[in-house]
PDB file of C-alpha atoms in Angstrom:
ATOM      1  CA  GLN A   1     117.663 145.615 114.540  1.00 86.00           C
ATOM      2  CA  VAL A   2     114.602 144.057 116.099  1.00 91.00           C
ATOM      3  CA  GLN A   3     114.782 140.293 116.438  1.00 96.00           C
ATOM      4  CA  VAL A   4     111.601 138.251 116.180  1.00 97.00           C
ATOM      5  CA  LEU A   5     111.558 134.575 117.067  1.00 97.00           C
ATOM      6  CA  GLU A   6     108.727 132.113 116.601  1.00 97.00           C
ATOM      7  CA  SER A   7     108.367 128.735 118.251  1.00 97.00           C
ATOM      8  CA  GLY A   8     105.795 126.012 118.778  1.00 97.00           C
ATOM      9  CA  GLY A   9     105.264 124.726 115.282  1.00 95.00           C
ATOM     10  CA  GLY A  10     105.133 121.051 114.492  1.00 97.00           C
ATOM     11  CA  SER A  11     102.846 118.332 113.242  1.00 98.00           C
ATOM     12  CA  ALA A  12      99.274 117.620 114.225  1.00 98.00           C
ATOM     13  CA  GLN A  13      96.384 115.503 113.098  1.00 98.00           C
ATOM     14  CA  ALA A  14      93.316 117.157 111.634  1.00 98.00           C
ATOM     15  CA  GLY A  15      91.125 118.291 114.497  1.00 98.00           C
ATOM     16  CA  GLY A  16      94.109 118.721 116.784  1.00 98.00           C
ATOM     17  CA  SER A  17      95.686 121.791 118.322  1.00 98.00           C
ATOM     18  CA  LEU A  18      98.974 123.658 118.324  1.00 98.00           C
ATOM     19  CA  ARG A  19     100.120 126.791 120.106  1.00 98.00           C
ATOM     20  CA  LEU A  20     102.603 129.148 118.514  1.00 98.00           C
ATOM     21  CA  SER A  21     104.677 131.664 120.430  1.00 97.00           C
ATOM     22  CA  CYS A  22     106.516 134.762 119.299  1.00 97.00           C
ATOM     23  CA  ALA A  23     109.038 136.868 121.181  1.00 96.00           C
ATOM     24  CA  ALA A  24     110.450 140.176 119.966  1.00 95.00           C
ATOM     25  CA  THR A  25     113.393 142.131 121.312  1.00 94.00           C
ATOM     26  CA  GLN A  26     111.432 145.388 121.083  1.00 92.00           C
ATOM     27  CA  SER A  27     107.908 146.099 122.246  1.00 91.00           C
ATOM     28  CA  SER A  28     105.483 146.947 119.502  1.00 91.00           C
ATOM     29  CA  TYR A  29     102.013 148.394 119.283  1.00 90.00           C
ATOM     30  CA  CYS A  30     100.959 146.060 116.490  1.00 94.00           C
ATOM     31  CA  MET A  31     101.763 142.363 116.156  1.00 95.00           C
ATOM     32  CA  ALA A  32     100.383 139.741 113.846  1.00 97.00           C
ATOM     33  CA  TRP A  33     100.632 136.188 112.582  1.00 98.00           C
ATOM     34  CA  PHE A  34     100.940 135.429 108.906  1.00 98.00           C
ATOM     35  CA  ARG A  35     101.298 132.173 107.034  1.00 98.00           C
ATOM     36  CA  GLN A  36     102.553 131.066 103.674  1.00 98.00           C
ATOM     37  CA  ALA A  37     101.898 127.743 102.028  1.00 97.00           C
ATOM     38  CA  PRO A  38     104.067 126.530  99.140  1.00 93.00           C
ATOM     39  CA  GLY A  39     103.180 128.339  95.929  1.00 95.00           C
ATOM     40  CA  LYS A  40     100.860 130.769  97.684  1.00 97.00           C
ATOM     41  CA  GLU A  41     101.009 134.367  98.809  1.00 97.00           C
ATOM     42  CA  ARG A  42     101.764 135.196 102.416  1.00 98.00           C
ATOM     43  CA  GLU A  43      98.442 135.882 104.134  1.00 98.00           C
ATOM     44  CA  GLY A  44      97.421 137.440 107.394  1.00 98.00           C
ATOM     45  CA  VAL A  45      95.970 135.087 109.986  1.00 98.00           C
ATOM     46  CA  ALA A  46      95.419 137.113 113.150  1.00 98.00           C
ATOM     47  CA  SER A  47      96.586 140.351 114.710  1.00 97.00           C
ATOM     48  CA  ILE A  48      96.426 142.353 117.893  1.00 94.00           C
ATOM     49  CA  ILE A  49      96.990 146.067 118.274  1.00 90.00           C
ATOM     50  CA  SER A  50      97.768 148.325 121.204  1.00 85.00           C
ATOM     51  CA  ASP A  51      94.215 148.696 122.502  1.00 86.00           C
ATOM     52  CA  GLY A  52      93.741 144.934 122.471  1.00 88.00           C
ATOM     53  CA  THR A  53      91.655 144.830 119.325  1.00 92.00           C
ATOM     54  CA  THR A  54      92.064 141.522 117.510  1.00 95.00           C
ATOM     55  CA  THR A  55      91.438 140.785 113.866  1.00 97.00           C
ATOM     56  CA  TYR A  56      91.138 137.378 112.247  1.00 98.00           C
ATOM     57  CA  ALA A  57      91.131 136.081 108.727  1.00 98.00           C
ATOM     58  CA  ASP A  58      87.914 134.305 107.795  1.00 98.00           C
ATOM     59  CA  SER A  59      89.825 131.035 107.686  1.00 97.00           C
ATOM     60  CA  ALA A  60      90.938 131.489 111.303  1.00 98.00           C
ATOM     61  CA  GLU A  61      87.788 132.928 112.843  1.00 97.00           C
ATOM     62  CA  GLY A  62      86.338 130.665 115.500  1.00 97.00           C
ATOM     63  CA  ARG A  63      89.291 128.261 115.490  1.00 98.00           C
ATOM     64  CA  PHE A  64      92.349 130.380 116.250  1.00 98.00           C
ATOM     65  CA  THR A  65      92.916 132.765 119.141  1.00 98.00           C
ATOM     66  CA  VAL A  66      95.619 135.435 119.195  1.00 97.00           C
ATOM     67  CA  SER A  67      96.794 136.744 122.545  1.00 94.00           C
ATOM     68  CA  THR A  68      99.623 138.354 124.430  1.00 91.00           C
ATOM     69  CA  ASN A  69     100.756 138.152 128.031  1.00 83.00           C
ATOM     70  CA  SER A  70     101.529 141.862 128.214  1.00 80.00           C
ATOM     71  CA  LYS A  71      99.116 144.248 129.873  1.00 78.00           C
ATOM     72  CA  ASP A  72     100.964 147.192 128.405  1.00 78.00           C
ATOM     73  CA  ASN A  73      99.880 148.763 125.163  1.00 79.00           C
ATOM     74  CA  ALA A  74     103.289 147.935 123.714  1.00 82.00           C
ATOM     75  CA  LYS A  75     103.813 144.186 123.505  1.00 86.00           C
ATOM     76  CA  SER A  76     106.783 141.930 122.917  1.00 90.00           C
ATOM     77  CA  THR A  77     105.149 138.518 123.013  1.00 94.00           C
ATOM     78  CA  LEU A  78     102.421 137.022 120.916  1.00 96.00           C
ATOM     79  CA  PHE A  79     100.669 133.676 120.906  1.00 97.00           C
ATOM     80  CA  LEU A  80      98.439 131.861 118.484  1.00 98.00           C
ATOM     81  CA  GLN A  81      96.287 129.050 119.826  1.00 98.00           C
ATOM     82  CA  MET A  82      95.151 126.951 116.889  1.00 98.00           C
ATOM     83  CA  ASN A  83      92.322 124.484 117.441  1.00 98.00           C
ATOM     84  CA  SER A  84      90.331 122.276 115.082  1.00 98.00           C
ATOM     85  CA  LEU A  85      93.260 122.240 112.706  1.00 98.00           C
ATOM     86  CA  LYS A  86      92.703 121.369 109.061  1.00 98.00           C
ATOM     87  CA  PRO A  87      95.153 120.124 106.428  1.00 97.00           C
ATOM     88  CA  GLU A  88      94.759 123.470 104.666  1.00 97.00           C
ATOM     89  CA  ASP A  89      96.307 125.148 107.718  1.00 98.00           C
ATOM     90  CA  THR A  90      99.624 123.592 106.708  1.00 98.00           C
ATOM     91  CA  ALA A  91     102.069 126.439 106.109  1.00 98.00           C
ATOM     92  CA  MET A  92     105.052 128.311 107.443  1.00 98.00           C
ATOM     93  CA  TYR A  93     103.793 130.669 110.123  1.00 98.00           C
ATOM     94  CA  TYR A  94     105.451 134.032 110.639  1.00 98.00           C
ATOM     95  CA  CYS A  95     105.247 136.582 113.416  1.00 98.00           C
ATOM     96  CA  ALA A  96     105.407 140.232 112.368  1.00 97.00           C
ATOM     97  CA  THR A  97     105.671 143.440 114.341  1.00 96.00           C
ATOM     98  CA  ARG A  98     105.373 147.153 113.808  1.00 93.00           C
ATOM     99  CA  ARG A  99     106.647 149.532 116.451  1.00 91.00           C
ATOM    100  CA  PHE A 100     103.977 152.201 116.058  1.00 90.00           C
ATOM    101  CA  CYS A 101     100.626 151.990 114.369  1.00 85.00           C
ATOM    102  CA  GLY A 102      97.476 154.030 114.220  1.00 79.00           C
ATOM    103  CA  SER A 103      93.833 153.182 113.851  1.00 76.00           C
ATOM    104  CA  ALA A 104      94.151 153.268 110.072  1.00 80.00           C
ATOM    105  CA  ILE A 105      96.453 150.255 109.949  1.00 87.00           C
ATOM    106  CA  ARG A 106      95.358 147.309 107.830  1.00 94.00           C
ATOM    107  CA  PRO A 107      96.123 144.713 110.504  1.00 94.00           C
ATOM    108  CA  LEU A 108      96.326 141.675 108.225  1.00 97.00           C
ATOM    109  CA  SER A 109      98.294 143.302 105.425  1.00 96.00           C
ATOM    110  CA  LYS A 110     101.901 142.179 105.245  1.00 96.00           C
ATOM    111  CA  ASP A 111     102.880 145.602 103.900  1.00 95.00           C
ATOM    112  CA  GLU A 112     102.110 147.176 107.286  1.00 95.00           C
ATOM    113  CA  TYR A 113     104.809 145.331 109.240  1.00 95.00           C
ATOM    114  CA  ASN A 114     108.486 146.124 109.559  1.00 93.00           C
ATOM    115  CA  PHE A 115     109.997 143.194 111.376  1.00 96.00           C
ATOM    116  CA  TRP A 116     109.563 139.500 110.704  1.00 98.00           C
ATOM    117  CA  GLY A 117     110.677 136.242 112.211  1.00 98.00           C
ATOM    118  CA  GLN A 118     112.105 133.318 110.272  1.00 97.00           C
ATOM    119  CA  GLY A 119     108.925 131.306 110.613  1.00 98.00           C
ATOM    120  CA  THR A 120     107.837 128.055 112.198  1.00 98.00           C
ATOM    121  CA  GLN A 121     106.411 125.176 110.197  1.00 98.00           C
ATOM    122  CA  VAL A 122     102.947 123.811 110.892  1.00 98.00           C
ATOM    123  CA  THR A 123     101.921 120.579 109.212  1.00 98.00           C
ATOM    124  CA  VAL A 124      98.448 119.128 109.588  1.00 98.00           C
ATOM    125  CA  SER A 125      97.719 115.648 108.332  1.00 98.00           C
ATOM    126  CA  SER A 126      94.317 114.217 107.550  1.00 95.00           C
TER     127      SER A 126
END
């Protein structure tokens, strides 16, 4: 069973920054960050696939940056640098992985991913 562990959540003021980290016990060709606020659906935030292509939700574009420290196509670590935080960014953030994926993957769809972490809470106050 693949283990996925997130870290780096916490509290920040609006306009501040946080950096999330994710480590998986198995390298994957697709990794992504999702978030879920109370009473809302889990939504994709940002993803990276084997060729380095990144995808962002509209709400994250220009403020968040997804990255990995692996130069290999298969990756086991993932980061999310979150700047210019807003109160509406408050949510539980989850890292998700999928061992193999092709170009047809919907990178911000939660249905595409097999393995999930337990989440890390991000709270942004105004």
